[in-house]
Amino acid sequence: MTESVAKRVEEFTAGRLCARRALSQLGIHRYPLLIGADRRPCWPEHLVGSITHTTGFRAAVVAERIDIAAIGIDAELIHQLKPVIWPQISTTEELEWLRHVPVAEQALCAALLFSAKEAFYKCQYTLSETWLEFQDVELDLDALDIHSGEFVLRLLKEVPNLNGETLFRGRFAVEGDRVVTVVTLPR
């Protein structure tokens, strides 16, 4: 096994451990957290959940399905996303914004953009089972509030089972050298 594969297995395993701990906080012990055909975790029927892992960080969130329809979490290292990648993860408007934010804030803004979209993708997939491209969702730059840790994403493509919703709220936190984002879809 190569070093990169071994690292990925360790991160995956640690993410699953986080998920088991989250389940145990809801009184669910020894649940066989299986992997679905699409590689996402198979949560207990009455729950929704999401897992993230990146270098030095693993987390899982779980909630009662009666409270929320879906949840997605993502964590990204702030300085890992190089400017050469920005066009692949951004709409034209987002790319223009990234290029014009102060240089000292560009890495954080790029990581936030990427992480917010990843959290949304995980969240919406629970309901729609639809794969999206990065250009299918856009960060509402006017609604982004760095100080409160809130953001809004605008869905630019019609996606089934989202009740025609096009705006989705999320939250983020900067923890050291990473940004963590969460998106929930209400009932």
Coordinates of C-alpha atoms in Angstrom, one line a residue:
M1 CA 0.0 0.0 0.0
T2 CA 1.4 3.4 -1.0
E3 CA 1.9 6.1 1.7
S4 CA -0.9 8.2 0.1
V5 CA -3.3 5.3 0.1
A6 CA -2.5 4.4 3.7
K7 CA -3.1 8.1 4.7
R8 CA -6.4 8.1 2.9
V9 CA -7.5 4.8 4.7
E10 CA -6.5 6.3 8.0
E11 CA -8.5 9.5 7.4
F12 CA -11.5 7.4 6.2
T13 CA -11.3 5.2 9.3
A14 CA -11.0 8.2 11.6
G15 CA -14.0 9.9 10.0
R16 CA -16.0 6.7 10.6
L17 CA -14.9 6.8 14.2
C18 CA -16.2 10.4 14.5
A19 CA -19.5 9.2 13.0
R20 CA -19.8 6.4 15.6
R21 CA -19.1 8.9 18.4
A22 CA -21.8 11.2 17.0
L23 CA -24.3 8.3 16.8
S24 CA -23.4 7.3 20.4
Q25 CA -24.3 10.8 21.5
L26 CA -27.8 10.1 20.2
G27 CA -27.9 6.7 22.1
I28 CA -27.0 4.6 19.1
H29 CA -24.3 2.1 19.8
R30 CA -22.7 -0.6 17.6
Y31 CA -24.6 0.5 14.5
P32 CA -23.0 -1.0 11.4
L33 CA -22.2 2.2 9.4
L34 CA -22.1 0.6 6.0
I35 CA -21.0 2.2 2.8
G36 CA -23.6 2.6 0.1
A37 CA -23.0 1.9 -3.6
D38 CA -22.4 5.6 -4.1
R39 CA -19.8 5.5 -1.3
R40 CA -21.8 7.6 1.2
P41 CA -22.5 6.3 4.7
C42 CA -25.7 4.5 5.3
W43 CA -27.1 6.2 8.4
P44 CA -30.0 4.9 10.5
E45 CA -33.3 5.6 8.7
H46 CA -34.4 8.3 11.2
L47 CA -31.1 10.2 11.0
V48 CA -29.2 12.3 8.5
G49 CA -25.4 12.8 8.7
S50 CA -22.2 13.7 7.0
I51 CA -18.5 13.1 7.5
T52 CA -15.4 15.1 6.5
H53 CA -11.7 14.4 6.8
T54 CA -8.6 16.3 5.7
T55 CA -5.0 16.4 6.9
G56 CA -5.1 16.7 10.7
F57 CA -8.9 17.0 11.0
R58 CA -11.9 14.6 11.0
A59 CA -15.5 15.3 11.9
A60 CA -19.0 14.0 11.6
V61 CA -22.4 15.6 12.1
V62 CA -25.6 13.7 12.7
A63 CA -29.2 15.0 13.3
E64 CA -32.7 13.6 13.5
R65 CA -34.4 13.5 10.2
I66 CA -37.6 14.9 11.8
D67 CA -35.6 18.1 12.4
I68 CA -33.8 18.6 9.2
A69 CA -34.0 17.0 5.7
A70 CA -30.2 16.8 5.1
I71 CA -26.9 18.0 6.3
G72 CA -23.4 18.3 4.8
I73 CA -20.0 19.1 6.4
D74 CA -16.7 19.8 4.9
A75 CA -13.3 21.0 6.1
E76 CA -10.5 22.3 3.9
L77 CA -6.9 23.5 4.6
I78 CA -6.8 27.2 3.8
H79 CA -3.5 27.3 1.9
Q80 CA -4.0 24.1 -0.1
L81 CA -6.2 25.5 -2.9
K82 CA -3.8 27.2 -5.3
P83 CA -4.9 30.0 -7.7
V84 CA -4.4 27.7 -10.7
I85 CA -7.4 25.7 -9.4
W86 CA -9.8 28.6 -8.8
P87 CA -11.3 28.6 -12.4
Q88 CA -12.2 24.9 -11.9
I89 CA -14.2 25.6 -8.7
S90 CA -15.6 29.0 -9.5
T91 CA -18.3 30.7 -11.5
T92 CA -17.1 33.7 -13.5
E93 CA -18.4 36.1 -10.8
E94 CA -16.7 34.1 -8.0
L95 CA -13.4 34.0 -9.9
E96 CA -13.5 37.8 -10.4
W97 CA -14.3 38.2 -6.7
L98 CA -11.4 35.9 -5.6
R99 CA -9.0 37.9 -7.8
H100 CA -10.0 41.2 -6.3
V101 CA -10.1 40.4 -2.6
P102 CA -7.0 41.5 -0.7
V103 CA -4.1 39.1 -1.3
A104 CA -3.9 38.3 2.4
E105 CA -7.5 37.0 2.3
Q106 CA -7.5 35.2 -1.0
A107 CA -6.5 31.8 0.4
L108 CA -9.2 31.9 3.0
C109 CA -11.8 33.0 0.6
A110 CA -10.9 30.3 -2.0
A111 CA -11.0 27.6 0.7
L112 CA -14.3 28.9 2.0
L113 CA -15.8 28.9 -1.5
F114 CA -14.6 25.3 -2.2
S115 CA -15.6 24.0 1.2
A116 CA -19.1 25.6 1.1
K117 CA -19.8 24.0 -2.2
E118 CA -18.5 20.6 -1.0
A119 CA -20.7 20.8 2.1
F120 CA -23.7 21.7 -0.1
Y121 CA -23.0 18.9 -2.5
K122 CA -23.0 16.3 0.3
C123 CA -26.1 17.8 1.8
Q124 CA -28.2 18.0 -1.4
Y125 CA -27.1 14.5 -2.6
T126 CA -28.9 12.9 0.3
L127 CA -32.2 14.1 -1.2
S128 CA -31.5 14.4 -5.0
E129 CA -28.9 11.8 -5.7
T130 CA -27.6 14.2 -8.3
W131 CA -24.0 14.9 -9.0
L132 CA -23.3 18.6 -9.4
E133 CA -20.4 20.6 -11.0
F134 CA -18.8 23.5 -9.1
Q135 CA -20.3 25.9 -11.6
D136 CA -23.9 24.6 -10.7
V137 CA -23.8 26.5 -7.4
E138 CA -22.7 30.0 -6.7
L139 CA -21.7 31.7 -3.4
D140 CA -24.0 34.8 -2.9
L141 CA -21.2 37.3 -2.4
D142 CA -23.6 40.0 -1.2
A143 CA -24.8 37.7 1.6
L144 CA -21.4 36.4 2.7
D145 CA -20.7 37.6 6.3
I146 CA -17.1 36.8 7.3
H147 CA -17.7 38.1 10.8
S148 CA -20.8 36.1 11.6
G149 CA -19.7 32.9 9.8
E150 CA -22.7 32.8 7.5
F151 CA -23.0 32.3 3.8
V152 CA -25.7 31.6 1.2
L153 CA -25.4 29.5 -1.9
R154 CA -27.5 29.9 -5.0
L155 CA -28.3 26.8 -7.0
L156 CA -28.0 27.6 -10.7
K157 CA -29.4 24.3 -12.0
E158 CA -32.7 22.6 -11.5
V159 CA -32.2 19.6 -9.1
P160 CA -34.9 17.1 -8.2
N161 CA -36.3 16.7 -4.7
L162 CA -35.2 20.1 -3.4
N163 CA -38.7 21.5 -3.6
G164 CA -37.7 24.1 -6.1
E165 CA -35.5 25.8 -3.6
T166 CA -32.6 27.8 -5.0
L167 CA -31.0 29.5 -2.0
F168 CA -29.3 27.5 0.8
R169 CA -27.8 28.9 4.0
G170 CA -24.7 27.6 5.6
R171 CA -22.3 28.4 8.4
F172 CA -18.5 28.3 8.6
A173 CA -15.7 28.6 11.1
V174 CA -12.0 29.2 10.7
E175 CA -10.0 26.9 13.0
G176 CA -6.3 27.5 12.8
D177 CA -5.2 26.6 9.2
R178 CA -8.6 25.2 8.1
V179 CA -12.1 26.3 7.3
V180 CA -15.1 24.1 8.3
T181 CA -18.5 24.6 6.6
V182 CA -21.9 23.1 7.3
V183 CA -25.1 23.3 5.2
T184 CA -28.4 22.0 6.3
L185 CA -31.7 21.7 4.4
P186 CA -34.7 22.4 6.5
R187 CA -37.8 20.1 6.6

